[in-house]
PDB file of C-alpha atoms in Angstrom:
ATOM      1  CA  LYS A  85       0.269  -0.493   0.245  1.00 47.00           C
ATOM      2  CA  SER A  86       1.203   4.096  -0.534  1.00 51.00           C
ATOM      3  CA  ALA A  87      -0.091   7.285   0.451  1.00 53.00           C
ATOM      4  CA  MET A  88       1.566  10.385  -0.589  1.00 55.00           C
ATOM      5  CA  ASP A  89       3.225  12.630   0.890  1.00 55.00           C
ATOM      6  CA  ALA A  90       3.768  16.854   0.396  1.00 63.00           C
ATOM      7  CA  THR A  91       6.153  15.848  -2.775  1.00 71.00           C
ATOM      8  CA  GLY A  92       3.772  13.606  -4.492  1.00 75.00           C
ATOM      9  CA  ILE A  93       6.395  10.746  -4.081  1.00 79.00           C
ATOM     10  CA  PRO A  94       5.105   7.520  -3.308  1.00 83.00           C
ATOM     11  CA  LEU A  95       5.240   6.288  -0.220  1.00 82.00           C
ATOM     12  CA  ILE A  96       5.791   2.918  -0.106  1.00 88.00           C
ATOM     13  CA  ALA A  97       4.631   0.602   3.237  1.00 92.00           C
ATOM     14  CA  ILE A  98       5.212  -3.710   2.873  1.00 94.00           C
ATOM     15  CA  ASP A  99       3.280  -5.969   5.323  1.00 95.00           C
ATOM     16  CA  VAL A 100       5.667  -7.634   7.841  1.00 97.00           C
ATOM     17  CA  HIS A 101       4.791 -10.794   5.850  1.00 96.00           C
ATOM     18  CA  GLU A 102       5.805 -10.120   3.127  1.00 96.00           C
ATOM     19  CA  LEU A 103       8.938  -8.829   4.010  1.00 95.00           C
ATOM     20  CA  ILE A 104       9.381 -12.046   5.719  1.00 96.00           C
ATOM     21  CA  GLU A 105       8.815 -13.467   1.682  1.00 97.00           C
ATOM     22  CA  ARG A 106       9.584 -11.220   0.044  1.00 96.00           C
ATOM     23  CA  GLN A 107      13.451 -12.266  -2.065  1.00 95.00           C
ATOM     24  CA  PHE A 108      16.119  -9.467  -2.084  1.00 91.00           C
ATOM     25  CA  PRO A 109      18.933  -9.549  -3.837  1.00 89.00           C
ATOM     26  CA  SER A 110      21.586 -11.052  -1.126  1.00 91.00           C
ATOM     27  CA  ARG A 111      24.509  -7.904  -0.308  1.00 92.00           C
ATOM     28  CA  GLU A 112      27.793  -9.098  -1.739  1.00 95.00           C
ATOM     29  CA  ALA A 113      31.112  -8.460  -0.059  1.00 96.00           C
ATOM     30  CA  ILE A 114      32.417  -5.348  -1.263  1.00 97.00           C
ATOM     31  CA  LEU A 115      35.423  -5.695   0.984  1.00 97.00           C
ATOM     32  CA  LEU A 116      35.592  -8.603   3.124  1.00 97.00           C
ATOM     33  CA  PRO A 117      35.435  -8.691   5.529  1.00 95.00           C
ATOM     34  CA  TRP A 118      33.898  -5.611   7.235  1.00 94.00           C
ATOM     35  CA  LEU A 119      32.517  -3.396   3.896  1.00 96.00           C
ATOM     36  CA  MET A 120      29.498  -4.772   2.083  1.00 96.00           C
ATOM     37  CA  GLU A 121      27.564  -2.981  -0.701  1.00 96.00           C
ATOM     38  CA  LYS A 122      24.952  -0.513   0.459  1.00 96.00           C
ATOM     39  CA  SER A 123      27.285   0.295   3.658  1.00 94.00           C
ATOM     40  CA  LEU A 124      27.573   3.936   4.564  1.00 95.00           C
ATOM     41  CA  ALA A 125      30.558   3.144   7.174  1.00 94.00           C
ATOM     42  CA  MET A 126      33.092   5.541   8.715  1.00 91.00           C
ATOM     43  CA  ILE A 127      37.430   5.461   9.808  1.00 88.00           C
ATOM     44  CA  HIS A 128      37.965   8.210  12.058  1.00 79.00           C
ATOM     45  CA  ALA A 129      40.989   8.552  14.092  1.00 70.00           C
ATOM     46  CA  TRP A 130      43.101  11.106  15.107  1.00 65.00           C
ATOM     47  CA  ARG A 131      44.834  13.654  13.030  1.00 65.00           C
ATOM     48  CA  GLY A 132      48.225  11.931  11.927  1.00 61.00           C
ATOM     49  CA  LEU A 133      47.132   8.146  12.576  1.00 64.00           C
ATOM     50  CA  GLY A 134      46.830   7.093   8.863  1.00 75.00           C
ATOM     51  CA  LYS A 135      43.444   7.009   8.018  1.00 87.00           C
ATOM     52  CA  THR A 136      44.474   8.416   4.239  1.00 87.00           C
ATOM     53  CA  HIS A 137      46.307   5.091   4.212  1.00 91.00           C
ATOM     54  CA  VAL A 138      43.118   2.729   5.168  1.00 93.00           C
ATOM     55  CA  ALA A 139      41.094   4.738   2.854  1.00 95.00           C
ATOM     56  CA  SER A 140      43.539   4.983  -0.278  1.00 96.00           C
ATOM     57  CA  ALA A 141      44.398   0.547   0.079  1.00 97.00           C
ATOM     58  CA  SER A 142      40.788  -0.117   0.695  1.00 97.00           C
ATOM     59  CA  GLY A 143      40.113   1.717  -2.451  1.00 98.00           C
ATOM     60  CA  TYR A 144      42.671   0.342  -4.581  1.00 98.00           C
ATOM     61  CA  ALA A 145      42.316  -3.291  -3.661  1.00 98.00           C
ATOM     62  CA  VAL A 146      38.017  -2.451  -4.381  1.00 98.00           C
ATOM     63  CA  ALA A 147      39.082  -1.365  -7.590  1.00 98.00           C
ATOM     64  CA  GLY A 148      41.590  -4.293  -8.208  1.00 98.00           C
ATOM     65  CA  GLY A 149      39.865  -6.780  -6.506  1.00 98.00           C
ATOM     66  CA  GLY A 150      43.536  -7.428  -4.320  1.00 97.00           C
ATOM     67  CA  THR A 151      44.295  -7.862  -0.473  1.00 97.00           C
ATOM     68  CA  CYS A 152      44.819  -4.672   1.490  1.00 95.00           C
ATOM     69  CA  MET A 153      45.851  -4.592   5.344  1.00 88.00           C
ATOM     70  CA  VAL A 154      46.450  -8.774   5.086  1.00 83.00           C
ATOM     71  CA  LYS A 155      43.730  -9.832   5.515  1.00 92.00           C
ATOM     72  CA  TRP A 156      41.177  -7.757   3.842  1.00 96.00           C
ATOM     73  CA  LYS A 157      40.388  -9.151   0.380  1.00 97.00           C
ATOM     74  CA  ALA A 158      38.032  -7.503  -2.377  1.00 98.00           C
ATOM     75  CA  PRO A 159      36.484 -10.352  -3.900  1.00 97.00           C
ATOM     76  CA  ARG A 160      36.277  -8.836  -7.290  1.00 97.00           C
ATOM     77  CA  PRO A 161      37.314  -5.553  -9.390  1.00 98.00           C
ATOM     78  CA  ARG A 162      34.720  -2.855  -8.816  1.00 98.00           C
ATOM     79  CA  LYS A 163      34.963   0.740  -9.485  1.00 98.00           C
ATOM     80  CA  VAL A 164      35.684   3.406  -6.986  1.00 98.00           C
ATOM     81  CA  VAL A 165      35.666   7.488  -7.026  1.00 98.00           C
ATOM     82  CA  TYR A 166      38.012   8.899  -4.115  1.00 97.00           C
ATOM     83  CA  VAL A 167      37.482  12.024  -3.500  1.00 96.00           C
ATOM     84  CA  ASP A 168      40.366  13.857  -1.518  1.00 94.00           C
ATOM     85  CA  GLY A 169      39.866  17.058  -0.268  1.00 91.00           C
ATOM     86  CA  GLU A 170      43.410  18.552   0.827  1.00 88.00           C
ATOM     87  CA  MET A 171      46.625  16.238  -0.372  1.00 91.00           C
ATOM     88  CA  ALA A 172      48.849  17.888  -2.710  1.00 94.00           C
ATOM     89  CA  VAL A 173      48.545  15.277  -5.627  1.00 96.00           C
ATOM     90  CA  GLN A 174      52.584  14.958  -5.882  1.00 97.00           C
ATOM     91  CA  GLU A 175      51.403  13.400  -2.532  1.00 95.00           C
ATOM     92  CA  LEU A 176      48.592  11.890  -3.309  1.00 95.00           C
ATOM     93  CA  GLN A 177      51.187  10.099  -6.364  1.00 97.00           C
ATOM     94  CA  GLU A 178      53.558   9.292  -3.880  1.00 97.00           C
ATOM     95  CA  ARG A 179      51.133   7.496  -2.191  1.00 95.00           C
ATOM     96  CA  PHE A 180      49.248   5.207  -5.230  1.00 97.00           C
ATOM     97  CA  THR A 181      52.296   4.659  -6.573  1.00 97.00           C
ATOM     98  CA  GLU A 182      53.632   2.983  -3.200  1.00 97.00           C
ATOM     99  CA  ILE A 183      50.559   1.141  -2.602  1.00 97.00           C
ATOM    100  CA  GLY A 184      50.482  -0.356  -6.391  1.00 97.00           C
ATOM    101  CA  LYS A 185      54.026  -1.567  -6.237  1.00 96.00           C
ATOM    102  CA  SER A 186      52.946  -4.075  -3.091  1.00 94.00           C
ATOM    103  CA  SER A 187      49.388  -4.724  -4.475  1.00 96.00           C
ATOM    104  CA  ASP A 188      49.224  -8.381  -5.585  1.00 95.00           C
ATOM    105  CA  ALA A 189      45.784  -6.751  -8.285  1.00 96.00           C
ATOM    106  CA  MET A 190      45.924  -3.503 -10.297  1.00 97.00           C
ATOM    107  CA  PRO A 191      42.752  -1.848 -10.864  1.00 98.00           C
ATOM    108  CA  PRO A 192      41.914  -2.045 -14.805  1.00 98.00           C
ATOM    109  CA  LYS A 193      41.478   1.246 -16.388  1.00 97.00           C
ATOM    110  CA  GLY A 194      39.031   3.490 -14.972  1.00 97.00           C
ATOM    111  CA  PHE A 195      38.714   1.738 -11.893  1.00 98.00           C
ATOM    112  CA  LEU A 196      39.972   4.170  -9.840  1.00 98.00           C
ATOM    113  CA  ARG A 197      39.010   7.362 -10.227  1.00 98.00           C
ATOM    114  CA  LEU A 198      40.735   9.920  -7.715  1.00 97.00           C
ATOM    115  CA  ILE A 199      39.180  13.815  -7.732  1.00 96.00           C
ATOM    116  CA  THR A 200      41.993  16.194  -5.646  1.00 95.00           C
ATOM    117  CA  PRO A 201      41.970  19.566  -5.826  1.00 93.00           C
ATOM    118  CA  ASP A 202      45.111  20.392  -7.401  1.00 95.00           C
ATOM    119  CA  LEU A 203      44.207  19.342 -10.019  1.00 96.00           C
ATOM    120  CA  GLN A 204      40.562  21.083 -10.505  1.00 94.00           C
ATOM    121  CA  GLU A 205      39.773  24.342 -11.408  1.00 93.00           C
ATOM    122  CA  ARG A 206      37.451  25.368  -9.495  1.00 91.00           C
ATOM    123  CA  ALA A 207      37.263  24.863  -5.061  1.00 90.00           C
ATOM    124  CA  MET A 208      36.364  21.052  -4.156  1.00 92.00           C
ATOM    125  CA  PRO A 209      32.509  20.361  -3.956  1.00 90.00           C
ATOM    126  CA  ASP A 210      31.279  21.012  -0.349  1.00 93.00           C
ATOM    127  CA  LEU A 211      28.998  18.303  -0.253  1.00 93.00           C
ATOM    128  CA  ALA A 212      26.700  20.027   2.192  1.00 91.00           C
ATOM    129  CA  THR A 213      25.317  21.349  -0.335  1.00 92.00           C
ATOM    130  CA  PRO A 214      23.095  20.705  -3.967  1.00 92.00           C
ATOM    131  CA  ASP A 215      25.750  22.189  -5.891  1.00 93.00           C
ATOM    132  CA  GLY A 216      28.492  20.255  -4.210  1.00 93.00           C
ATOM    133  CA  GLN A 217      26.120  16.972  -4.694  1.00 95.00           C
ATOM    134  CA  TYR A 218      25.459  17.942  -8.148  1.00 96.00           C
ATOM    135  CA  TRP A 219      29.412  18.361  -9.268  1.00 95.00           C
ATOM    136  CA  LEU A 220      30.127  14.931  -7.723  1.00 95.00           C
ATOM    137  CA  ASP A 221      27.852  12.883  -8.942  1.00 97.00           C
ATOM    138  CA  GLN A 222      28.687  14.018 -12.618  1.00 96.00           C
ATOM    139  CA  GLN A 223      32.089  12.250 -11.401  1.00 96.00           C
ATOM    140  CA  ILE A 224      30.013   8.761 -10.697  1.00 97.00           C
ATOM    141  CA  GLU A 225      29.259   6.367 -12.588  1.00 98.00           C
ATOM    142  CA  ALA A 226      26.132   4.194 -13.077  1.00 97.00           C
ATOM    143  CA  ASP A 227      28.872   1.189 -12.108  1.00 97.00           C
ATOM    144  CA  THR A 228      30.438   2.862  -9.438  1.00 98.00           C
ATOM    145  CA  ALA A 229      30.315   0.923  -6.384  1.00 98.00           C
ATOM    146  CA  LEU A 230      32.292   2.666  -3.123  1.00 98.00           C
ATOM    147  CA  ILE A 231      32.549   6.033  -2.778  1.00 98.00           C
ATOM    148  CA  ILE A 232      35.176   7.249  -0.861  1.00 97.00           C
ATOM    149  CA  LEU A 233      34.942  10.336   0.682  1.00 96.00           C
ATOM    150  CA  ASP A 234      38.369  11.487   2.308  1.00 92.00           C
ATOM    151  CA  ASN A 235      37.977  13.978   4.320  1.00 83.00           C
ATOM    152  CA  LEU A 236      34.751  15.189   6.056  1.00 87.00           C
ATOM    153  CA  SER A 237      35.789  18.474   7.583  1.00 85.00           C
ATOM    154  CA  CYS A 238      37.362  19.414   3.700  1.00 88.00           C
ATOM    155  CA  LEU A 239      34.311  18.000   1.457  1.00 92.00           C
ATOM    156  CA  VAL A 240      32.033  18.912   4.159  1.00 89.00           C
ATOM    157  CA  ARG A 241      31.605  22.636   4.730  1.00 82.00           C
ATOM    158  CA  HIS A 242      28.110  24.405   5.115  1.00 75.00           C
ATOM    159  CA  GLY A 243      24.866  24.432   7.077  1.00 56.00           C
ATOM    160  CA  GLY A 244      25.607  24.880   9.971  1.00 48.00           C
ATOM    161  CA  ALA A 245      27.985  23.909  12.811  1.00 45.00           C
ATOM    162  CA  GLU A 246      29.763  20.718  13.152  1.00 47.00           C
ATOM    163  CA  ASN A 247      28.095  19.524  16.276  1.00 47.00           C
ATOM    164  CA  ASP A 248      24.880  20.367  14.322  1.00 52.00           C
ATOM    165  CA  ALA A 249      22.458  17.143  13.640  1.00 58.00           C
ATOM    166  CA  GLU A 250      20.830  19.877  11.336  1.00 64.00           C
ATOM    167  CA  SER A 251      23.397  20.370   9.260  1.00 61.00           C
ATOM    168  CA  TRP A 252      24.391  16.873   8.497  1.00 75.00           C
ATOM    169  CA  LEU A 253      20.490  15.971   7.220  1.00 86.00           C
ATOM    170  CA  THR A 254      21.561  17.076   3.520  1.00 89.00           C
ATOM    171  CA  VAL A 255      24.828  14.567   3.271  1.00 92.00           C
ATOM    172  CA  SER A 256      22.451  12.461   4.347  1.00 92.00           C
ATOM    173  CA  GLU A 257      19.964  11.977   2.203  1.00 94.00           C
ATOM    174  CA  TRP A 258      22.629  12.141  -0.257  1.00 96.00           C
ATOM    175  CA  ALA A 259      24.556   8.852   1.102  1.00 96.00           C
ATOM    176  CA  LEU A 260      21.226   7.193   1.247  1.00 96.00           C
ATOM    177  CA  ARG A 261      20.211   8.314  -2.275  1.00 97.00           C
ATOM    178  CA  HIS A 262      23.458   6.287  -3.331  1.00 97.00           C
ATOM    179  CA  ARG A 263      22.875   3.762  -1.228  1.00 97.00           C
ATOM    180  CA  ARG A 264      19.157   3.006  -2.998  1.00 95.00           C
ATOM    181  CA  GLU A 265      21.581   3.065  -6.001  1.00 96.00           C
ATOM    182  CA  GLY A 266      23.665   0.289  -4.904  1.00 95.00           C
ATOM    183  CA  ARG A 267      26.646   2.073  -4.017  1.00 98.00           C
ATOM    184  CA  ALA A 268      29.156   1.798  -0.765  1.00 98.00           C
ATOM    185  CA  ILE A 269      29.895   4.904   0.948  1.00 97.00           C
ATOM    186  CA  LEU A 270      33.230   4.899   3.028  1.00 96.00           C
ATOM    187  CA  PHE A 271      33.957   8.710   5.462  1.00 94.00           C
ATOM    188  CA  ILE A 272      36.931   9.134   6.771  1.00 92.00           C
ATOM    189  CA  HIS A 273      36.929  11.796   9.542  1.00 87.00           C
ATOM    190  CA  HIS A 274      39.436  13.030  12.473  1.00 64.00           C
ATOM    191  CA  SER A 275      38.149  12.311  16.453  1.00 51.00           C
ATOM    192  CA  GLY A 276      37.032  14.794  18.788  1.00 42.00           C
ATOM    193  CA  LYS A 277      39.084  15.515  21.889  1.00 40.00           C
ATOM    194  CA  GLY A 278      36.819  12.315  23.508  1.00 43.00           C
ATOM    195  CA  GLY A 279      38.355  10.040  20.830  1.00 40.00           C
ATOM    196  CA  ALA A 280      34.576   9.247  19.454  1.00 44.00           C
ATOM    197  CA  GLN A 281      34.400  11.223  15.789  1.00 43.00           C
ATOM    198  CA  ARG A 282      34.247  14.496  15.947  1.00 42.00           C
ATOM    199  CA  GLY A 283      30.641  15.959  15.291  1.00 49.00           C
ATOM    200  CA  THR A 284      26.731  15.009  15.199  1.00 47.00           C
ATOM    201  CA  SER A 285      26.549  11.727  15.377  1.00 42.00           C
TER     202      SER A 285
END
């Protein structure tokens, strides 16, 4: 059954018996054992502890169908878009060159696409705004499996105070839309003073 909301788009309700009996496609692993299709995941830590290294190695492994961090394994190559918010392009080049030397699988051409500030002729997209989301969405192909956002402090700049849950709403809606379309998103974020992720939970 459906009801109409204020936008005129039907809101779907499903009976629990239909939910239990319905056959949904299984969620496959993107990076075993922890990253599945349609995941919204976050890695957070203090500055300088290796978040970007983990994220870039994970993206390379997913794109190539290889391994990283010794035990993490991508069952097959999948397309990845890696959005870097602050690294110098030379540093990014060095990082991925080193990852490639130690990797057991190289991504096919077009499977790992990088967006980084030094190569832009405009400011990096602000994902707290519809305009920023639009410009990033232009680089996300229909068969992209994973979007990595490194890091939230650089890529989500407007919309209110970082600790304000309302300021996260536009990003949350954008992320949920990509999940509906079958993609996983890995957010990279800094830890706050208490050790938890900075900003709203």
